[in-house]
Amino acid sequence: MATPGKPTKKELKKHIPTKTSFVSPLTPTWRPLPQQDMHFILKTLKDKLISVGLEKKEVKVFRPWKKKKDQKPPAAPSEPAVPQVQDSPQNGWTVVAARRQLAIGINEVTKALERNELKLVLVCKSVKPKHMTSHLIALSVMRGVPACQVPRLNQNLSEPLGLKSVLALGFRRCASTDEEVFTDTVDAIKPRVPSLDVAWLPGAAPTVTPEDPAHMEVEVEEEEEAGEKRGQKRKLESESKEITESSSSCSLQPLKVKKVVTNPARKAKKKVKT
């Protein structure tokens, strides 16, 4: 029996696999939408969908079990049967042309953004976990598409569209303006969409404000001479100026890997000579 303090042989031999991954220190966040703009966007979308009549209809058809092989086929009628016309609605979208101008769902919106096909993106705020829609912030900024997070988007649009959930909604660009159905809706919503800020993209990084020199000064003992204190202050002021000048004139460049260096702390296996 092994003592509880010492690890067993199986635990020593067990190899734990590790995986290297890059994590961004800057997490993009959605800008808050004012309540007045939220009500306007939801009302505009709901009225437009109802007026267009876009809805997905699913008719559940009862399918009986397969008939037994021993059962005889029904006898052919002497008179020709008249075909019966059923007025039941077909499965699918009521207005196909309008549906093609929308991207519904997170996956469909992501693919359309990567292909640069959208002109407006709306995301539901109740999506959990939040990282399911966080990638849409950087994609929208790179494509120059206005995007925002709208509370209660799923509750207000799932019922008129005939869907269980609407977590993201995108409006596609059309080749001809005459065919566009949602042009007036997009033009009305765009001015109310707050802008997005992504720190690592050019033109979207927040401005760096230098700190006050009083906070940057190093505490000096009272016994030191006054001349050393003045020299320290001048050094700190010159460093703060260099930081502000470099931050304003910096430009992002693509990352290039010149050489891959192995880990020096890694223990290499000794080759046994035969």
PDB file of C-alpha atoms in Angstrom, residues 2-235:
ATOM      1  CA  ALA A   2       1.324   3.399  -0.961  1.00  0.00           C
ATOM      2  CA  THR A   3       1.404   6.124   1.634  1.00  0.00           C
ATOM      3  CA  PRO A   4      -1.061   9.013   1.061  1.00  0.00           C
ATOM      4  CA  GLY A   5       1.771  11.580   1.076  1.00  0.00           C
ATOM      5  CA  LYS A   6       3.781  10.121  -1.813  1.00  0.00           C
ATOM      6  CA  PRO A   7       2.398  10.031  -5.395  1.00  0.00           C
ATOM      7  CA  THR A   8       1.893   6.634  -6.965  1.00  0.00           C
ATOM      8  CA  LYS A   9       3.679   5.359 -10.085  1.00  0.00           C
ATOM      9  CA  LYS A  10       0.563   5.876 -12.237  1.00  0.00           C
ATOM     10  CA  GLU A  11       0.322   9.507 -11.177  1.00  0.00           C
ATOM     11  CA  LEU A  12       3.993  10.078 -11.983  1.00  0.00           C
ATOM     12  CA  LYS A  13       3.685   8.475 -15.433  1.00  0.00           C
ATOM     13  CA  LYS A  14       0.467  10.325 -16.254  1.00  0.00           C
ATOM     14  CA  HIS A  15       1.217  13.072 -18.781  1.00  0.00           C
ATOM     15  CA  ILE A  16      -0.918  16.203 -18.656  1.00  0.00           C
ATOM     16  CA  PRO A  17      -1.241  17.694 -22.165  1.00  0.00           C
ATOM     17  CA  THR A  18      -0.764  21.468 -22.415  1.00  0.00           C
ATOM     18  CA  LYS A  19      -1.855  23.830 -25.139  1.00  0.00           C
ATOM     19  CA  THR A  20      -0.478  27.320 -25.800  1.00  0.00           C
ATOM     20  CA  SER A  21      -3.082  29.975 -26.577  1.00  0.00           C
ATOM     21  CA  PHE A  22      -3.094  33.750 -26.995  1.00  0.00           C
ATOM     22  CA  VAL A  23      -5.499  35.798 -24.889  1.00  0.00           C
ATOM     23  CA  SER A  24      -6.174  39.455 -25.642  1.00  0.00           C
ATOM     24  CA  PRO A  25      -5.802  41.800 -22.666  1.00  0.00           C
ATOM     25  CA  LEU A  26      -8.410  44.118 -24.218  1.00  0.00           C
ATOM     26  CA  THR A  27     -11.983  42.831 -24.154  1.00  0.00           C
ATOM     27  CA  PRO A  28     -14.384  44.585 -26.566  1.00  0.00           C
ATOM     28  CA  THR A  29     -17.734  45.599 -25.122  1.00  0.00           C
ATOM     29  CA  TRP A  30     -21.005  46.819 -26.599  1.00  0.00           C
ATOM     30  CA  ARG A  31     -21.961  50.452 -26.116  1.00  0.00           C
ATOM     31  CA  PRO A  32     -25.171  50.902 -24.055  1.00  0.00           C
ATOM     32  CA  LEU A  33     -28.266  51.822 -26.057  1.00  0.00           C
ATOM     33  CA  PRO A  34     -30.581  54.520 -24.623  1.00  0.00           C
ATOM     34  CA  GLN A  35     -34.043  53.324 -23.653  1.00  0.00           C
ATOM     35  CA  GLN A  36     -35.773  55.748 -26.011  1.00  0.00           C
ATOM     36  CA  ASP A  37     -33.754  54.470 -28.989  1.00  0.00           C
ATOM     37  CA  MET A  38     -34.398  50.864 -27.941  1.00  0.00           C
ATOM     38  CA  HIS A  39     -38.191  51.351 -28.048  1.00  0.00           C
ATOM     39  CA  PHE A  40     -37.933  53.141 -31.414  1.00  0.00           C
ATOM     40  CA  ILE A  41     -35.822  50.346 -33.000  1.00  0.00           C
ATOM     41  CA  LEU A  42     -38.081  47.564 -31.731  1.00  0.00           C
ATOM     42  CA  LYS A  43     -41.265  49.338 -32.834  1.00  0.00           C
ATOM     43  CA  THR A  44     -39.841  50.143 -36.291  1.00  0.00           C
ATOM     44  CA  LEU A  45     -38.722  46.551 -36.868  1.00  0.00           C
ATOM     45  CA  LYS A  46     -41.945  45.000 -35.649  1.00  0.00           C
ATOM     46  CA  ASP A  47     -44.149  47.296 -37.763  1.00  0.00           C
ATOM     47  CA  LYS A  48     -42.046  46.656 -40.859  1.00  0.00           C
ATOM     48  CA  LEU A  49     -42.119  42.868 -40.507  1.00  0.00           C
ATOM     49  CA  ILE A  50     -45.882  42.874 -39.986  1.00  0.00           C
ATOM     50  CA  SER A  51     -46.453  45.150 -43.004  1.00  0.00           C
ATOM     51  CA  VAL A  52     -44.230  42.990 -45.240  1.00  0.00           C
ATOM     52  CA  GLY A  53     -45.875  39.804 -43.967  1.00  0.00           C
ATOM     53  CA  LEU A  54     -42.617  37.895 -43.531  1.00  0.00           C
ATOM     54  CA  GLU A  55     -43.197  34.769 -41.451  1.00  0.00           C
ATOM     55  CA  LYS A  56     -42.028  31.173 -41.369  1.00  0.00           C
ATOM     56  CA  LYS A  57     -44.892  28.681 -41.436  1.00  0.00           C
ATOM     57  CA  GLU A  58     -44.513  25.046 -40.479  1.00  0.00           C
ATOM     58  CA  VAL A  59     -47.447  22.696 -40.976  1.00  0.00           C
ATOM     59  CA  LYS A  60     -47.210  19.460 -39.027  1.00  0.00           C
ATOM     60  CA  VAL A  61     -48.404  16.565 -41.200  1.00  0.00           C
ATOM     61  CA  PHE A  62     -49.425  13.297 -39.536  1.00  0.00           C
ATOM     62  CA  ARG A  63     -47.564  10.437 -41.194  1.00  0.00           C
ATOM     63  CA  PRO A  64     -49.041   6.985 -40.468  1.00  0.00           C
ATOM     64  CA  TRP A  65     -46.860   3.941 -39.957  1.00  0.00           C
ATOM     65  CA  LYS A  66     -45.947   1.842 -42.968  1.00  0.00           C
ATOM     66  CA  LYS A  67     -48.665  -0.595 -43.974  1.00  0.00           C
ATOM     67  CA  LYS A  68     -48.089  -4.280 -43.642  1.00  0.00           C
ATOM     68  CA  LYS A  69     -46.980  -6.244 -46.674  1.00  0.00           C
ATOM     69  CA  ASP A  70     -49.811  -8.761 -46.330  1.00  0.00           C
ATOM     70  CA  GLN A  71     -52.430  -6.048 -46.672  1.00  0.00           C
ATOM     71  CA  LYS A  72     -54.058  -6.115 -50.107  1.00  0.00           C
ATOM     72  CA  PRO A  73     -54.000  -2.936 -52.196  1.00  0.00           C
ATOM     73  CA  PRO A  74     -57.365  -1.165 -52.549  1.00  0.00           C
ATOM     74  CA  ALA A  75     -59.410  -2.014 -55.614  1.00  0.00           C
ATOM     75  CA  ALA A  76     -59.284   0.450 -58.480  1.00  0.00           C
ATOM     76  CA  PRO A  77     -62.485   2.544 -58.697  1.00  0.00           C
ATOM     77  CA  SER A  78     -64.576   2.242 -61.803  1.00  0.00           C
ATOM     78  CA  GLU A  79     -65.048   6.019 -62.145  1.00  0.00           C
ATOM     79  CA  PRO A  80     -62.038   8.367 -62.419  1.00  0.00           C
ATOM     80  CA  ALA A  81     -61.347  10.086 -59.109  1.00  0.00           C
ATOM     81  CA  VAL A  82     -61.460  13.862 -59.002  1.00  0.00           C
ATOM     82  CA  PRO A  83     -58.267  15.332 -57.513  1.00  0.00           C
ATOM     83  CA  GLN A  84     -58.920  17.165 -54.246  1.00  0.00           C
ATOM     84  CA  VAL A  85     -57.342  20.597 -53.853  1.00  0.00           C
ATOM     85  CA  GLN A  86     -56.185  21.369 -50.322  1.00  0.00           C
ATOM     86  CA  ASP A  87     -56.006  24.960 -49.123  1.00  0.00           C
ATOM     87  CA  SER A  88     -53.437  24.182 -46.411  1.00  0.00           C
ATOM     88  CA  PRO A  89     -50.442  26.586 -46.410  1.00  0.00           C
ATOM     89  CA  GLN A  90     -47.064  25.274 -47.549  1.00  0.00           C
ATOM     90  CA  ASN A  91     -44.020  25.019 -45.325  1.00  0.00           C
ATOM     91  CA  GLY A  92     -41.397  27.788 -45.507  1.00  0.00           C
ATOM     92  CA  TRP A  93     -41.212  31.571 -45.648  1.00  0.00           C
ATOM     93  CA  THR A  94     -44.156  33.575 -46.905  1.00  0.00           C
ATOM     94  CA  VAL A  95     -42.031  36.241 -48.698  1.00  0.00           C
ATOM     95  CA  VAL A  96     -38.852  34.627 -50.035  1.00  0.00           C
ATOM     96  CA  ALA A  97     -37.446  37.852 -51.564  1.00  0.00           C
ATOM     97  CA  ALA A  98     -37.593  39.645 -48.205  1.00  0.00           C
ATOM     98  CA  ARG A  99     -36.050  36.669 -46.385  1.00  0.00           C
ATOM     99  CA  ARG A 100     -33.022  36.730 -48.702  1.00  0.00           C
ATOM    100  CA  GLN A 101     -32.311  40.302 -47.623  1.00  0.00           C
ATOM    101  CA  LEU A 102     -32.002  39.283 -43.955  1.00  0.00           C
ATOM    102  CA  ALA A 103     -29.389  37.321 -42.013  1.00  0.00           C
ATOM    103  CA  ILE A 104     -31.070  35.702 -38.997  1.00  0.00           C
ATOM    104  CA  GLY A 105     -29.052  34.021 -36.257  1.00  0.00           C
ATOM    105  CA  ILE A 106     -25.480  34.372 -34.969  1.00  0.00           C
ATOM    106  CA  ASN A 107     -23.945  31.930 -37.488  1.00  0.00           C
ATOM    107  CA  GLU A 108     -25.651  33.493 -40.501  1.00  0.00           C
ATOM    108  CA  VAL A 109     -24.738  37.035 -39.392  1.00  0.00           C
ATOM    109  CA  THR A 110     -21.096  36.020 -38.826  1.00  0.00           C
ATOM    110  CA  LYS A 111     -20.784  34.473 -42.311  1.00  0.00           C
ATOM    111  CA  ALA A 112     -22.415  37.504 -43.943  1.00  0.00           C
ATOM    112  CA  LEU A 113     -20.098  39.896 -42.073  1.00  0.00           C
ATOM    113  CA  GLU A 114     -17.024  37.932 -43.173  1.00  0.00           C
ATOM    114  CA  ARG A 115     -18.210  38.229 -46.794  1.00  0.00           C
ATOM    115  CA  ASN A 116     -18.953  41.955 -46.282  1.00  0.00           C
ATOM    116  CA  GLU A 117     -22.616  41.609 -47.285  1.00  0.00           C
ATOM    117  CA  LEU A 118     -24.326  43.505 -44.433  1.00  0.00           C
ATOM    118  CA  LYS A 119     -25.141  47.168 -43.836  1.00  0.00           C
ATOM    119  CA  LEU A 120     -26.585  46.906 -40.292  1.00  0.00           C
ATOM    120  CA  VAL A 121     -26.275  44.383 -37.435  1.00  0.00           C
ATOM    121  CA  LEU A 122     -28.526  44.086 -34.369  1.00  0.00           C
ATOM    122  CA  VAL A 123     -27.742  41.684 -31.513  1.00  0.00           C
ATOM    123  CA  CYS A 124     -29.959  40.619 -28.622  1.00  0.00           C
ATOM    124  CA  LYS A 125     -28.665  41.585 -25.173  1.00  0.00           C
ATOM    125  CA  SER A 126     -29.989  38.436 -23.456  1.00  0.00           C
ATOM    126  CA  VAL A 127     -27.479  36.122 -25.215  1.00  0.00           C
ATOM    127  CA  LYS A 128     -25.623  33.947 -22.705  1.00  0.00           C
ATOM    128  CA  PRO A 129     -22.687  33.365 -22.560  1.00  0.00           C
ATOM    129  CA  LYS A 130     -21.634  36.807 -23.745  1.00  0.00           C
ATOM    130  CA  HIS A 131     -18.648  35.589 -25.784  1.00  0.00           C
ATOM    131  CA  MET A 132     -21.094  34.122 -28.338  1.00  0.00           C
ATOM    132  CA  THR A 133     -21.600  37.626 -29.786  1.00  0.00           C
ATOM    133  CA  SER A 134     -18.392  39.418 -28.712  1.00  0.00           C
ATOM    134  CA  HIS A 135     -16.629  38.504 -31.997  1.00  0.00           C
ATOM    135  CA  LEU A 136     -19.239  40.491 -33.932  1.00  0.00           C
ATOM    136  CA  ILE A 137     -17.882  43.756 -32.466  1.00  0.00           C
ATOM    137  CA  ALA A 138     -14.462  43.480 -34.133  1.00  0.00           C
ATOM    138  CA  LEU A 139     -15.974  42.106 -37.353  1.00  0.00           C
ATOM    139  CA  SER A 140     -18.419  45.008 -37.610  1.00  0.00           C
ATOM    140  CA  VAL A 141     -15.692  47.611 -37.016  1.00  0.00           C
ATOM    141  CA  MET A 142     -13.376  46.021 -39.609  1.00  0.00           C
ATOM    142  CA  ARG A 143     -16.171  45.951 -42.195  1.00  0.00           C
ATOM    143  CA  GLY A 144     -17.413  49.448 -41.311  1.00  0.00           C
ATOM    144  CA  VAL A 145     -20.909  48.174 -40.468  1.00  0.00           C
ATOM    145  CA  PRO A 146     -22.915  49.882 -37.674  1.00  0.00           C
ATOM    146  CA  ALA A 147     -23.841  47.379 -34.964  1.00  0.00           C
ATOM    147  CA  CYS A 148     -25.426  47.552 -31.529  1.00  0.00           C
ATOM    148  CA  GLN A 149     -26.890  45.405 -28.781  1.00  0.00           C
ATOM    149  CA  VAL A 150     -30.672  45.775 -28.458  1.00  0.00           C
ATOM    150  CA  PRO A 151     -32.454  44.534 -25.324  1.00  0.00           C
ATOM    151  CA  ARG A 152     -35.651  42.448 -25.827  1.00  0.00           C
ATOM    152  CA  LEU A 153     -34.851  41.849 -29.506  1.00  0.00           C
ATOM    153  CA  ASN A 154     -35.621  38.140 -29.196  1.00  0.00           C
ATOM    154  CA  GLN A 155     -38.957  38.717 -27.400  1.00  0.00           C
ATOM    155  CA  ASN A 156     -40.254  41.241 -29.941  1.00  0.00           C
ATOM    156  CA  LEU A 157     -39.138  39.659 -33.245  1.00  0.00           C
ATOM    157  CA  SER A 158     -39.419  35.897 -32.682  1.00  0.00           C
ATOM    158  CA  GLU A 159     -43.244  35.941 -32.664  1.00  0.00           C
ATOM    159  CA  PRO A 160     -43.859  37.958 -35.884  1.00  0.00           C
ATOM    160  CA  LEU A 161     -41.161  35.959 -37.721  1.00  0.00           C
ATOM    161  CA  GLY A 162     -42.546  32.629 -36.513  1.00  0.00           C
ATOM    162  CA  LEU A 163     -39.238  31.518 -34.987  1.00  0.00           C
ATOM    163  CA  LYS A 164     -38.275  30.211 -31.559  1.00  0.00           C
ATOM    164  CA  SER A 165     -35.462  32.728 -31.083  1.00  0.00           C
ATOM    165  CA  VAL A 166     -33.824  35.657 -32.904  1.00  0.00           C
ATOM    166  CA  LEU A 167     -30.442  36.302 -31.252  1.00  0.00           C
ATOM    167  CA  ALA A 168     -28.931  38.327 -34.107  1.00  0.00           C
ATOM    168  CA  LEU A 169     -30.331  40.125 -37.143  1.00  0.00           C
ATOM    169  CA  GLY A 170     -28.470  41.535 -40.135  1.00  0.00           C
ATOM    170  CA  PHE A 171     -29.648  43.475 -43.188  1.00  0.00           C
ATOM    171  CA  ARG A 172     -27.978  42.542 -46.488  1.00  0.00           C
ATOM    172  CA  ARG A 173     -26.987  44.828 -49.340  1.00  0.00           C
ATOM    173  CA  CYS A 174     -28.829  44.345 -52.642  1.00  0.00           C
ATOM    174  CA  ALA A 175     -27.507  44.794 -56.164  1.00  0.00           C
ATOM    175  CA  SER A 176     -30.364  47.124 -57.128  1.00  0.00           C
ATOM    176  CA  THR A 177     -32.003  49.620 -54.774  1.00  0.00           C
ATOM    177  CA  ASP A 178     -35.443  48.980 -56.272  1.00  0.00           C
ATOM    178  CA  GLU A 179     -35.512  45.424 -54.892  1.00  0.00           C
ATOM    179  CA  GLU A 180     -34.582  46.433 -51.320  1.00  0.00           C
ATOM    180  CA  VAL A 181     -37.471  46.040 -48.879  1.00  0.00           C
ATOM    181  CA  PHE A 182     -35.833  47.284 -45.665  1.00  0.00           C
ATOM    182  CA  THR A 183     -34.101  50.431 -46.983  1.00  0.00           C
ATOM    183  CA  ASP A 184     -36.311  52.879 -45.065  1.00  0.00           C
ATOM    184  CA  THR A 185     -36.003  50.786 -41.887  1.00  0.00           C
ATOM    185  CA  VAL A 186     -32.197  50.714 -42.028  1.00  0.00           C
ATOM    186  CA  ASP A 187     -31.987  54.459 -42.754  1.00  0.00           C
ATOM    187  CA  ALA A 188     -34.216  55.192 -39.744  1.00  0.00           C
ATOM    188  CA  ILE A 189     -32.251  52.946 -37.327  1.00  0.00           C
ATOM    189  CA  LYS A 190     -28.666  53.839 -38.374  1.00  0.00           C
ATOM    190  CA  PRO A 191     -28.529  57.322 -36.752  1.00  0.00           C
ATOM    191  CA  ARG A 192     -29.581  55.837 -33.397  1.00  0.00           C
ATOM    192  CA  VAL A 193     -26.882  53.124 -33.348  1.00  0.00           C
ATOM    193  CA  PRO A 194     -23.948  54.039 -31.018  1.00  0.00           C
ATOM    194  CA  SER A 195     -20.436  53.774 -32.427  1.00  0.00           C
ATOM    195  CA  LEU A 196     -18.116  50.911 -31.441  1.00  0.00           C
ATOM    196  CA  ASP A 197     -14.583  51.324 -30.078  1.00  0.00           C
ATOM    197  CA  VAL A 198     -11.995  48.575 -30.534  1.00  0.00           C
ATOM    198  CA  ALA A 199      -8.610  49.452 -29.046  1.00  0.00           C
ATOM    199  CA  TRP A 200      -6.350  47.403 -31.345  1.00  0.00           C
ATOM    200  CA  LEU A 201      -7.815  48.580 -34.667  1.00  0.00           C
ATOM    201  CA  PRO A 202      -6.567  51.772 -36.411  1.00  0.00           C
ATOM    202  CA  GLY A 203      -8.864  54.746 -36.003  1.00  0.00           C
ATOM    203  CA  ALA A 204     -10.776  53.109 -33.152  1.00  0.00           C
ATOM    204  CA  ALA A 205      -8.192  53.199 -30.358  1.00  0.00           C
ATOM    205  CA  PRO A 206      -8.996  55.497 -27.459  1.00  0.00           C
ATOM    206  CA  THR A 207      -6.724  58.506 -26.955  1.00  0.00           C
ATOM    207  CA  VAL A 208      -4.071  58.118 -24.274  1.00  0.00           C
ATOM    208  CA  THR A 209      -4.066  61.024 -21.838  1.00  0.00           C
ATOM    209  CA  PRO A 210      -0.832  61.605 -19.926  1.00  0.00           C
ATOM    210  CA  GLU A 211      -0.982  61.503 -16.200  1.00  0.00           C
ATOM    211  CA  ASP A 212      -0.311  64.558 -14.079  1.00  0.00           C
ATOM    212  CA  PRO A 213       3.382  65.037 -13.259  1.00  0.00           C
ATOM    213  CA  ALA A 214       2.456  65.347  -9.579  1.00  0.00           C
ATOM    214  CA  HIS A 215       1.285  61.706  -9.590  1.00  0.00           C
ATOM    215  CA  MET A 216       4.320  60.529 -11.561  1.00  0.00           C
ATOM    216  CA  GLU A 217       6.887  62.061  -9.219  1.00  0.00           C
ATOM    217  CA  VAL A 218       8.959  59.668  -7.170  1.00  0.00           C
ATOM    218  CA  GLU A 219       8.877  60.118  -3.420  1.00  0.00           C
ATOM    219  CA  VAL A 220      12.187  61.523  -2.265  1.00  0.00           C
ATOM    220  CA  GLU A 221      13.471  61.641   1.239  1.00  0.00           C
ATOM    221  CA  GLU A 222      13.529  65.015   3.011  1.00  0.00           C
ATOM    222  CA  GLU A 223      17.288  64.864   3.643  1.00  0.00           C
ATOM    223  CA  GLU A 224      18.170  64.903  -0.095  1.00  0.00           C
ATOM    224  CA  GLU A 225      19.277  68.086  -1.760  1.00  0.00           C
ATOM    225  CA  ALA A 226      16.898  70.344  -3.713  1.00  0.00           C
ATOM    226  CA  GLY A 227      18.935  70.042  -6.908  1.00  0.00           C
ATOM    227  CA  GLU A 228      18.410  66.256  -7.156  1.00  0.00           C
ATOM    228  CA  LYS A 229      14.635  66.754  -6.771  1.00  0.00           C
ATOM    229  CA  ARG A 230      14.535  69.249  -9.658  1.00  0.00           C
ATOM    230  CA  GLY A 231      16.491  66.853 -11.869  1.00  0.00           C
ATOM    231  CA  GLN A 232      14.058  64.037 -11.117  1.00  0.00           C
ATOM    232  CA  LYS A 233      11.041  66.189 -11.999  1.00  0.00           C
ATOM    233  CA  ARG A 234      12.589  67.202 -15.329  1.00  0.00           C
ATOM    234  CA  LYS A 235      13.294  63.548 -16.173  1.00  0.00           C
TER     235      LYS A 235
END
